[in-house]
Amino acid sequence: MKVKVMVVGSGGREHAIIKKLKENDTIEKIFALPGNGGISKDAECVDIKATDIDAIVEFAEKNNIDFAVVAPDDPLVLGAVDKLAEKNIPAFGPNKNAAIIEGSKVFSKELMKKYGIPTAEYNVFGSAEKAVSFIKQNKKYPIVIKADGLALGKGVLICADEKEALDGIRSIMEDKVFGNSGSSIVIEEFLEGPEISVLAFTDGKTIKPMVSSMDHKRALDDDKGLNTGGMGTVAPNPYYTKDIEKECMEKIFIPTIEAMNKEGRTFKGCLYFGLMATKDGVKVIEYNCRFGDPETQVVLPLLKTDLFTIMRATVDGTLDKVDVEFSADNACCIMLASGGYPTDYKKGYEITGIENIKESEVYHSGTAIKDNKFITNGGRVLGVSATAKDLQKAIDKAYSDVKNIYFKDMHYRKDIGKRALQGEK
Ligand code: AMP
Ligand code: GLY
């Protein structure tokens, strides 16, 4: 039987998911809501916003969609999967009551504390006054301040001293720079160590972690500049040793799934563990209720098992029956961003050279088509992702392909994978 699939979202992550789904030939058609210029070459883009849940459900019903993938955090937190299920449309992703694991940092911190899952020490504040008086007593810097709700990956401030911390509290809680997501804040201990991202498929009973990866969150080389959605990734992450993998499974992954079940919030979909390997063991920095971006652009190219089969098993609760296999290769993805990202940047510049890329996959994050040409249409524009037998080769291949692409004010980091190479055993 041929099926129709709908993917909600519009970035490089969604492009990577769509390209992988296309390998399954029972899928006759893929729609992307809303997709983007590049995605339109691989799926039919429909002009419905990822947060317009009613329109998404209506579209799915009218077009007899057999299976949906809800990729971004906001529609998940808004309950898109629940609403689709009400109309008997199976959808990959957690229900609203489980997506809160990303939707509220206060929830996720309290969950970890209650179930003994290792994370940074923290305090929660619902008023600026109490947070200010806490900071005035605090002696240890840097300290980390996080807005409770979703903030496009930017709601985290690492404050070097008291002044920065007080300014941070004011901007989040009083000036509301992250909107309502800053009504409550978490102030937490600053942790040190290499960061590791692990995405895992789970149906609430079985958890199958994917190959590990490493994101590069800061805008500039050597981890300088502002935090971004992610400027590049490599997989696997060499700091994720066999011992660490075992520790994570026992102390973090399984306990998290069990904790969510005990709370009556069974998590199904892709659970993202943002981890830090500290000298006191691995700790959870954050959970995301979805695939990471640009982690997906290095993880899925290494996936050997059919993605659609895994996704259906995740929804059906039969993930224990599927072997999730990854190739032993390495992957590297370089994000090409608009000059000025993550703050102000211009859109609409013509992109040239994509057609010359032969060795890497090019995933479109923020592009549109004008007069039959690709133009920039977002902060992160393209992800150039290469795989090879070893990490150095994957990095070299991706960077050599990047040289073929041009758009005005294009910015990318030159050191993606540098830290990972230092960690190679
Ligand atoms: P998050 O949005 O929670 O992933 O935070 C964004 C980034 O801030 C993380 O990837 C880390 O690099 C950094 N970060 C968050 N929490 C901490 C912490 N407690 N200690 C050190 N760095 C942190
Ligand atoms: N790359 C980090 C994230 O997807 O949240």
Coordinates of C-alpha atoms and ligand atoms in Angstrom, one line a residue:
M1 CA 0.0 0.0 0.0
K2 CA 1.2 3.5 -0.9
V3 CA 1.1 6.1 1.8
K4 CA 1.0 9.9 2.1
V5 CA 3.2 11.6 4.7
M6 CA 3.1 15.1 6.0
V7 CA 6.1 16.7 7.7
V8 CA 5.5 19.8 9.8
G9 CA 8.4 22.3 9.9
S10 CA 10.6 24.4 7.7
G11 CA 14.3 24.0 8.5
G12 CA 17.3 21.9 7.7
R13 CA 16.2 19.3 10.2
E14 CA 12.9 18.8 8.3
H15 CA 14.8 18.7 5.0
A16 CA 17.0 15.9 6.4
I17 CA 14.0 14.0 7.7
I18 CA 12.2 14.3 4.3
K19 CA 15.3 13.2 2.3
K20 CA 15.6 10.1 4.6
L21 CA 11.9 9.3 4.4
K22 CA 12.1 9.4 0.6
E23 CA 14.3 6.3 0.7
N24 CA 11.1 4.3 1.6
D25 CA 9.2 3.5 -1.6
T26 CA 5.9 2.8 0.1
I27 CA 5.7 6.6 0.5
E28 CA 4.1 8.0 -2.6
K29 CA 4.0 11.6 -1.6
I30 CA 5.4 13.9 1.1
F31 CA 4.0 17.3 2.0
A32 CA 5.9 19.8 4.0
L33 CA 4.1 22.4 6.1
P34 CA 5.3 24.9 5.3
G35 CA 8.7 23.7 4.1
N36 CA 11.0 26.1 2.3
G37 CA 12.6 26.8 -1.1
G38 CA 15.0 23.8 -1.0
I39 CA 12.5 21.5 0.5
S40 CA 10.2 22.1 -2.4
K41 CA 12.5 20.1 -4.6
D42 CA 11.9 17.0 -2.4
A43 CA 8.3 17.5 -1.1
E44 CA 5.2 19.5 -1.9
C45 CA 5.3 22.6 0.2
V46 CA 2.0 23.8 1.6
D47 CA 1.7 27.3 2.9
I48 CA 0.5 26.5 6.5
K49 CA 2.5 27.7 9.5
A50 CA 3.9 25.0 11.8
T51 CA 2.1 26.6 14.7
D52 CA -1.3 26.8 13.0
I53 CA -2.5 23.5 14.5
D54 CA -6.1 23.8 13.3
A55 CA -5.0 24.3 9.7
I56 CA -2.5 21.5 10.0
V57 CA -5.2 19.0 11.2
E58 CA -7.7 20.2 8.5
F59 CA -5.1 19.8 5.8
A60 CA -4.3 16.3 7.0
E61 CA -7.9 15.2 7.0
K62 CA -8.7 16.7 3.6
N63 CA -5.7 15.2 2.0
N64 CA -6.0 11.7 3.6
I65 CA -2.6 11.9 5.2
D66 CA -1.6 8.4 6.5
F67 CA 1.2 9.5 8.8
A68 CA 2.5 12.8 10.2
V69 CA 5.9 13.9 11.5
V70 CA 5.8 16.9 13.8
A71 CA 9.4 18.1 13.9
P72 CA 9.6 21.5 15.7
D73 CA 9.1 22.2 19.4
D74 CA 6.3 24.8 19.2
P75 CA 3.6 22.7 17.5
L76 CA 4.5 19.8 19.8
V77 CA 4.2 22.0 22.9
L78 CA 0.9 23.3 21.5
G79 CA -0.5 19.7 21.2
A80 CA -0.3 19.1 17.4
V81 CA 0.1 15.3 17.9
D82 CA -2.9 15.1 20.3
K83 CA -5.1 17.0 17.8
L84 CA -4.0 14.7 14.9
A85 CA -4.6 11.6 17.0
E86 CA -8.2 12.8 17.7
K87 CA -8.8 12.5 14.0
N88 CA -7.1 9.1 13.9
I89 CA -4.0 10.4 12.1
P90 CA -0.9 8.8 13.5
A91 CA 1.8 11.3 14.2
F92 CA 5.4 11.0 15.3
G93 CA 6.2 13.2 18.2
P94 CA 5.2 13.5 21.9
N95 CA 1.8 14.5 23.1
K96 CA 1.5 17.9 24.7
N97 CA 1.7 16.7 28.2
A98 CA 5.1 15.0 27.4
A99 CA 6.5 17.9 25.3
I100 CA 6.5 19.9 28.5
I101 CA 9.9 18.3 29.1
E102 CA 11.2 20.9 26.7
G103 CA 8.4 23.4 27.0
S104 CA 9.2 24.2 30.7
K105 CA 12.7 24.2 32.1
V106 CA 11.2 24.4 35.6
F107 CA 9.3 21.2 34.9
S108 CA 12.4 19.4 33.6
K109 CA 14.6 20.5 36.5
E110 CA 11.9 19.4 39.0
L111 CA 11.6 16.1 37.2
M112 CA 15.3 15.4 37.4
K113 CA 15.5 16.4 41.0
K114 CA 12.5 14.2 41.9
Y115 CA 13.9 11.1 40.1
G116 CA 17.6 11.6 40.9
I117 CA 18.7 12.3 37.3
P118 CA 22.0 14.1 37.4
T119 CA 21.8 17.8 36.4
A120 CA 23.2 21.2 37.5
E121 CA 22.2 22.4 41.0
Y122 CA 19.5 25.1 40.6
N123 CA 16.8 27.4 42.1
V124 CA 13.5 28.5 40.5
F125 CA 12.3 32.0 40.8
G126 CA 8.8 33.4 39.9
S127 CA 9.7 37.0 40.8
A128 CA 12.6 39.3 39.9
E129 CA 12.8 40.5 43.4
K130 CA 13.6 37.0 44.9
A131 CA 16.0 36.3 42.0
V132 CA 17.9 39.6 42.6
S133 CA 18.3 38.9 46.3
F134 CA 19.6 35.4 45.5
I135 CA 22.2 36.8 43.2
K136 CA 23.3 39.4 45.8
Q137 CA 24.2 36.5 48.1
N138 CA 25.8 34.5 45.3
K139 CA 29.6 34.3 45.3
K140 CA 30.3 31.7 42.5
Y141 CA 30.6 32.9 38.9
P142 CA 29.9 32.3 36.1
I143 CA 26.3 31.4 36.8
V144 CA 23.6 30.4 34.4
I145 CA 20.1 32.0 34.0
K146 CA 17.4 30.3 31.9
A147 CA 14.0 31.5 30.9
D148 CA 11.4 28.8 31.8
G149 CA 9.7 28.5 28.4
L150 CA 10.7 28.1 24.7
A151 CA 12.9 30.9 23.4
L152 CA 14.3 29.6 20.1
G153 CA 17.4 28.2 21.9
K154 CA 18.4 31.7 23.0
G155 CA 16.8 31.8 26.5
V156 CA 20.1 30.9 28.3
L157 CA 22.4 33.5 29.7
I158 CA 25.9 32.6 31.1
C159 CA 26.7 35.5 33.4
A160 CA 30.3 36.2 34.3
D161 CA 29.6 38.4 37.3
E162 CA 26.9 40.0 39.5
K163 CA 26.3 42.9 37.2
E164 CA 25.6 40.5 34.2
A165 CA 23.4 38.3 36.3
L166 CA 21.3 41.3 37.5
D167 CA 21.0 42.7 34.0
G168 CA 20.0 39.2 32.8
I169 CA 17.2 38.9 35.4
R170 CA 15.9 42.3 34.4
S171 CA 16.0 41.6 30.7
I172 CA 14.2 38.2 31.1
M173 CA 11.7 39.0 33.9
E174 CA 11.0 42.7 33.5
D175 CA 11.8 43.7 29.9
K176 CA 10.5 40.2 28.8
V177 CA 13.1 39.9 26.0
F178 CA 11.9 36.3 25.6
G179 CA 8.2 37.2 26.1
N180 CA 6.2 35.1 28.5
S181 CA 8.8 32.3 28.5
G182 CA 10.5 34.5 31.1
S183 CA 7.8 34.7 33.7
S184 CA 9.7 32.2 35.7
I185 CA 13.5 31.6 35.6
V186 CA 15.9 28.9 36.6
I187 CA 19.3 30.0 38.0
E188 CA 21.8 27.2 37.9
E189 CA 25.3 26.2 38.6
F190 CA 27.8 26.6 35.6
L191 CA 29.0 23.2 34.5
E192 CA 32.2 22.5 32.5
G193 CA 33.1 19.7 30.1
P194 CA 32.5 18.7 26.5
E195 CA 28.9 18.7 25.4
I196 CA 27.3 15.7 23.9
S197 CA 23.9 15.5 22.1
V198 CA 22.1 12.2 22.0
L199 CA 18.9 11.9 20.2
A200 CA 16.8 8.8 21.0
F201 CA 13.8 7.1 19.6
T202 CA 11.4 6.0 22.3
D203 CA 7.8 4.6 22.3
G204 CA 7.6 5.1 26.1
K205 CA 8.7 1.5 26.8
T206 CA 11.8 0.9 24.7
I207 CA 14.5 3.5 24.1
K208 CA 16.9 3.3 21.2
P209 CA 19.6 6.0 21.3
M210 CA 20.9 7.2 17.9
V211 CA 24.6 7.8 17.1
S212 CA 25.9 10.7 19.4
S213 CA 26.8 14.1 18.1
M214 CA 28.4 17.4 19.0
D215 CA 26.8 20.8 18.3
H216 CA 28.6 24.1 18.1
K217 CA 26.2 26.6 19.6
R218 CA 28.2 29.8 19.6
A219 CA 28.2 32.1 16.5
L220 CA 32.0 32.5 16.2
D221 CA 35.1 30.3 16.1
D222 CA 36.6 29.1 19.4
D223 CA 33.1 29.2 21.0
K224 CA 33.0 33.0 20.9
G225 CA 30.0 35.2 20.2
L226 CA 26.3 34.7 20.9
N227 CA 24.4 31.4 21.3
T228 CA 22.7 30.4 18.1
G229 CA 20.4 27.5 17.1
G230 CA 23.6 25.6 16.2
M231 CA 26.4 26.4 13.7
G232 CA 27.6 22.9 12.9
T233 CA 27.7 19.4 14.1
V234 CA 29.8 16.2 13.9
A235 CA 28.8 12.6 14.6
P236 CA 29.7 10.5 16.4
N237 CA 30.9 12.5 19.3
P238 CA 34.3 11.1 20.4
Y239 CA 33.7 12.1 24.0
Y240 CA 30.8 9.7 24.1
T241 CA 32.9 6.7 25.1
K242 CA 31.5 3.2 25.8
D243 CA 31.7 3.9 29.5
I244 CA 29.8 7.2 29.2
E245 CA 27.2 5.5 27.0
K246 CA 26.6 2.9 29.7
E247 CA 26.5 5.6 32.4
C248 CA 23.9 7.6 30.3
M249 CA 21.7 4.6 29.7
E250 CA 21.6 3.6 33.4
K251 CA 21.5 7.0 35.0
I252 CA 19.8 9.2 32.5
F253 CA 18.0 7.7 29.5
I254 CA 16.1 4.8 31.2
P255 CA 15.3 6.8 34.3
T256 CA 14.0 9.7 32.2
I257 CA 11.6 7.4 30.3
E258 CA 10.5 5.8 33.6
A259 CA 10.1 9.2 35.3
M260 CA 7.8 10.5 32.5
N261 CA 5.7 7.3 32.7
K262 CA 5.4 7.7 36.5
E263 CA 4.2 11.3 36.0
G264 CA 1.5 10.1 33.6
R265 CA 3.4 11.8 30.7
T266 CA 4.6 8.9 28.6
F267 CA 7.0 10.3 26.0
K268 CA 6.8 8.9 22.4
G269 CA 9.0 10.3 19.6
C270 CA 12.5 11.6 19.6
L271 CA 13.9 12.7 22.9
Y272 CA 17.0 14.8 22.8
F273 CA 19.4 14.7 25.6
G274 CA 21.7 17.7 25.8
L275 CA 24.5 16.4 28.0
M276 CA 27.8 17.6 29.5
A277 CA 30.6 15.2 30.5
T278 CA 31.8 16.9 33.7
K279 CA 34.5 15.6 36.0
D280 CA 31.7 14.5 38.4
G281 CA 30.0 12.4 35.7
V282 CA 27.6 13.1 32.9
K283 CA 24.8 15.7 33.6
V284 CA 21.8 16.8 31.7
I285 CA 22.0 20.4 30.4
E286 CA 18.6 20.2 28.7
Y287 CA 16.0 18.0 27.2
N288 CA 14.4 18.7 23.9
C289 CA 11.2 17.0 22.8
R290 CA 12.3 16.6 19.1
F291 CA 15.2 16.0 16.8
G292 CA 18.0 18.6 17.1
D293 CA 18.9 21.0 14.4
P294 CA 21.7 20.6 13.0
E295 CA 22.2 17.3 14.9
T296 CA 19.7 15.6 12.6
Q297 CA 21.8 16.7 9.6
V298 CA 24.7 14.4 10.8
V299 CA 22.7 11.7 12.5
L300 CA 20.2 10.7 9.8
P301 CA 22.9 10.4 7.1
L302 CA 24.5 7.7 9.2
L303 CA 21.2 5.8 9.9
K304 CA 21.1 2.5 8.1
T305 CA 17.6 1.3 9.2
D306 CA 14.6 2.7 7.3
L307 CA 13.5 5.8 9.1
F308 CA 9.8 5.4 8.3
T309 CA 9.8 1.9 9.8
I310 CA 11.3 3.2 13.0
M311 CA 8.9 6.2 13.1
R312 CA 5.9 3.9 12.7
A313 CA 7.1 1.5 15.3
T314 CA 7.6 4.5 17.7
V315 CA 4.0 5.5 17.3
D316 CA 2.7 1.9 17.4
G317 CA 4.6 1.0 20.5
T318 CA 6.6 -1.7 18.8
L319 CA 10.1 -0.2 18.8
D320 CA 11.4 -3.3 20.6
K321 CA 10.9 -5.2 17.3
V322 CA 13.1 -2.8 15.2
D323 CA 16.9 -2.9 15.1
V324 CA 18.0 0.7 14.8
E325 CA 21.4 0.5 13.1
F326 CA 24.0 3.2 12.2
S327 CA 26.9 3.1 9.9
A328 CA 30.4 3.3 11.5
D329 CA 31.2 6.3 9.4
N330 CA 31.6 9.9 10.6
A331 CA 29.6 13.0 9.5
C332 CA 30.2 16.7 9.6
C333 CA 27.6 19.5 8.9
I334 CA 28.7 23.1 8.4
M335 CA 25.9 25.7 8.8
L336 CA 26.1 28.6 6.4
A337 CA 24.4 31.6 8.0
S338 CA 23.4 35.1 7.0
G339 CA 25.8 37.8 8.1
G340 CA 24.7 39.2 11.5
Y341 CA 22.8 36.1 12.6
P342 CA 21.7 35.4 15.4
T343 CA 20.8 39.1 15.7
D344 CA 20.0 41.3 12.7
Y345 CA 20.5 40.0 9.2
K346 CA 19.1 40.6 5.8
K347 CA 17.3 38.2 3.6
G348 CA 16.8 37.9 -0.1
Y349 CA 20.3 37.4 -1.4
E350 CA 20.9 35.1 -4.3
I351 CA 22.6 31.8 -3.5
T352 CA 25.0 30.4 -6.1
G353 CA 26.9 27.1 -6.4
I354 CA 24.6 24.6 -4.8
E355 CA 24.4 22.7 -8.1
N356 CA 28.2 22.2 -8.0
I357 CA 28.1 20.2 -4.7
K358 CA 28.6 16.6 -5.5
E359 CA 30.1 15.0 -2.4
S360 CA 28.0 16.4 0.4
E361 CA 24.3 16.7 1.0
V362 CA 22.9 20.2 1.1
Y363 CA 20.1 20.7 3.6
H364 CA 18.1 23.9 3.2
S365 CA 17.4 25.7 6.5
G366 CA 16.2 29.1 5.3
T367 CA 15.9 29.5 1.6
A368 CA 13.2 30.6 -0.8
I369 CA 12.9 30.5 -4.6
K370 CA 12.7 33.7 -6.7
D371 CA 12.8 33.7 -10.5
N372 CA 13.9 30.1 -10.4
K373 CA 16.9 30.9 -8.2
F374 CA 17.5 30.1 -4.5
I375 CA 17.6 33.1 -2.2
T376 CA 18.4 33.5 1.5
N377 CA 15.3 33.5 3.7
G378 CA 16.5 33.0 7.3
G379 CA 19.3 33.3 9.8
R380 CA 20.6 29.8 9.1
V381 CA 20.5 29.3 5.4
L382 CA 22.1 26.0 4.4
G383 CA 23.7 23.0 6.0
V384 CA 26.5 21.2 4.1
S385 CA 26.8 17.7 5.4
A386 CA 29.4 15.1 4.5
T387 CA 30.1 11.6 5.6
A388 CA 33.5 9.7 5.4
K389 CA 35.4 6.9 7.0
D390 CA 37.0 9.2 9.6
L391 CA 36.1 12.5 11.2
Q392 CA 39.0 14.5 9.6
K393 CA 37.9 13.3 6.2
A394 CA 34.3 14.2 6.8
I395 CA 35.3 17.7 8.0
D396 CA 37.6 18.3 5.0
K397 CA 34.9 17.1 2.5
A398 CA 32.3 19.4 4.0
Y399 CA 34.6 22.4 4.0
S400 CA 35.8 21.8 0.5
D401 CA 32.2 21.7 -0.7
V402 CA 31.3 24.9 1.3
K403 CA 33.8 26.8 -0.9
N404 CA 31.6 26.3 -3.9
I405 CA 28.7 28.1 -2.3
Y406 CA 28.3 31.9 -2.2
F407 CA 25.8 34.4 -1.0
K408 CA 26.4 38.0 0.1
D409 CA 27.6 38.3 3.7
M410 CA 27.7 34.5 4.1
H411 CA 29.0 33.5 7.5
Y412 CA 30.2 30.1 8.8
R413 CA 32.5 28.8 11.5
K414 CA 35.9 27.5 10.3
D415 CA 36.4 25.2 13.3
I416 CA 33.5 22.8 13.3
G417 CA 34.9 19.5 14.6
K418 CA 38.1 20.9 16.0
R419 CA 37.2 20.1 19.6
A420 CA 35.9 16.6 18.6
L421 CA 39.3 15.9 16.9
Q422 CA 41.0 16.7 20.1
G423 CA 38.8 14.2 21.9
E424 CA 39.5 11.4 19.5
K425 CA 40.7 8.3 21.2
Ligands
AMP1 P1 20.2 25.1 26.5 O1 19.3 26.0 25.7 O2 19.7 24.8 27.9 O3 20.8 24.0 25.8 O4 21.5 26.0 26.8 C1 22.3 26.5 25.7 C2 23.7 26.3 25.9 O5 24.1 27.0 27.1 C3 24.1 24.9 26.2 O6 24.3 24.1 25.0 C4 25.4 25.1 27.0 O7 26.5 25.4 26.1 C5 25.1 26.3 27.7 N1 24.7 25.9 29.1 C6 23.4 25.7 29.5 N2 23.3 25.4 30.8 C7 24.6 25.4 31.2 C8 25.2 25.1 32.5 N3 24.5 24.8 33.6 N4 26.6 25.2 32.6 C9 27.3 25.5 31.5 N5 26.8 25.8 30.3 C10 25.5 25.7 30.1
GLY2 N1 21.0 22.2 18.1 C1 20.3 22.4 19.3 C2 18.9 22.2 19.2 O1 18.3 21.6 18.3 O2 18.2 22.5 20.2

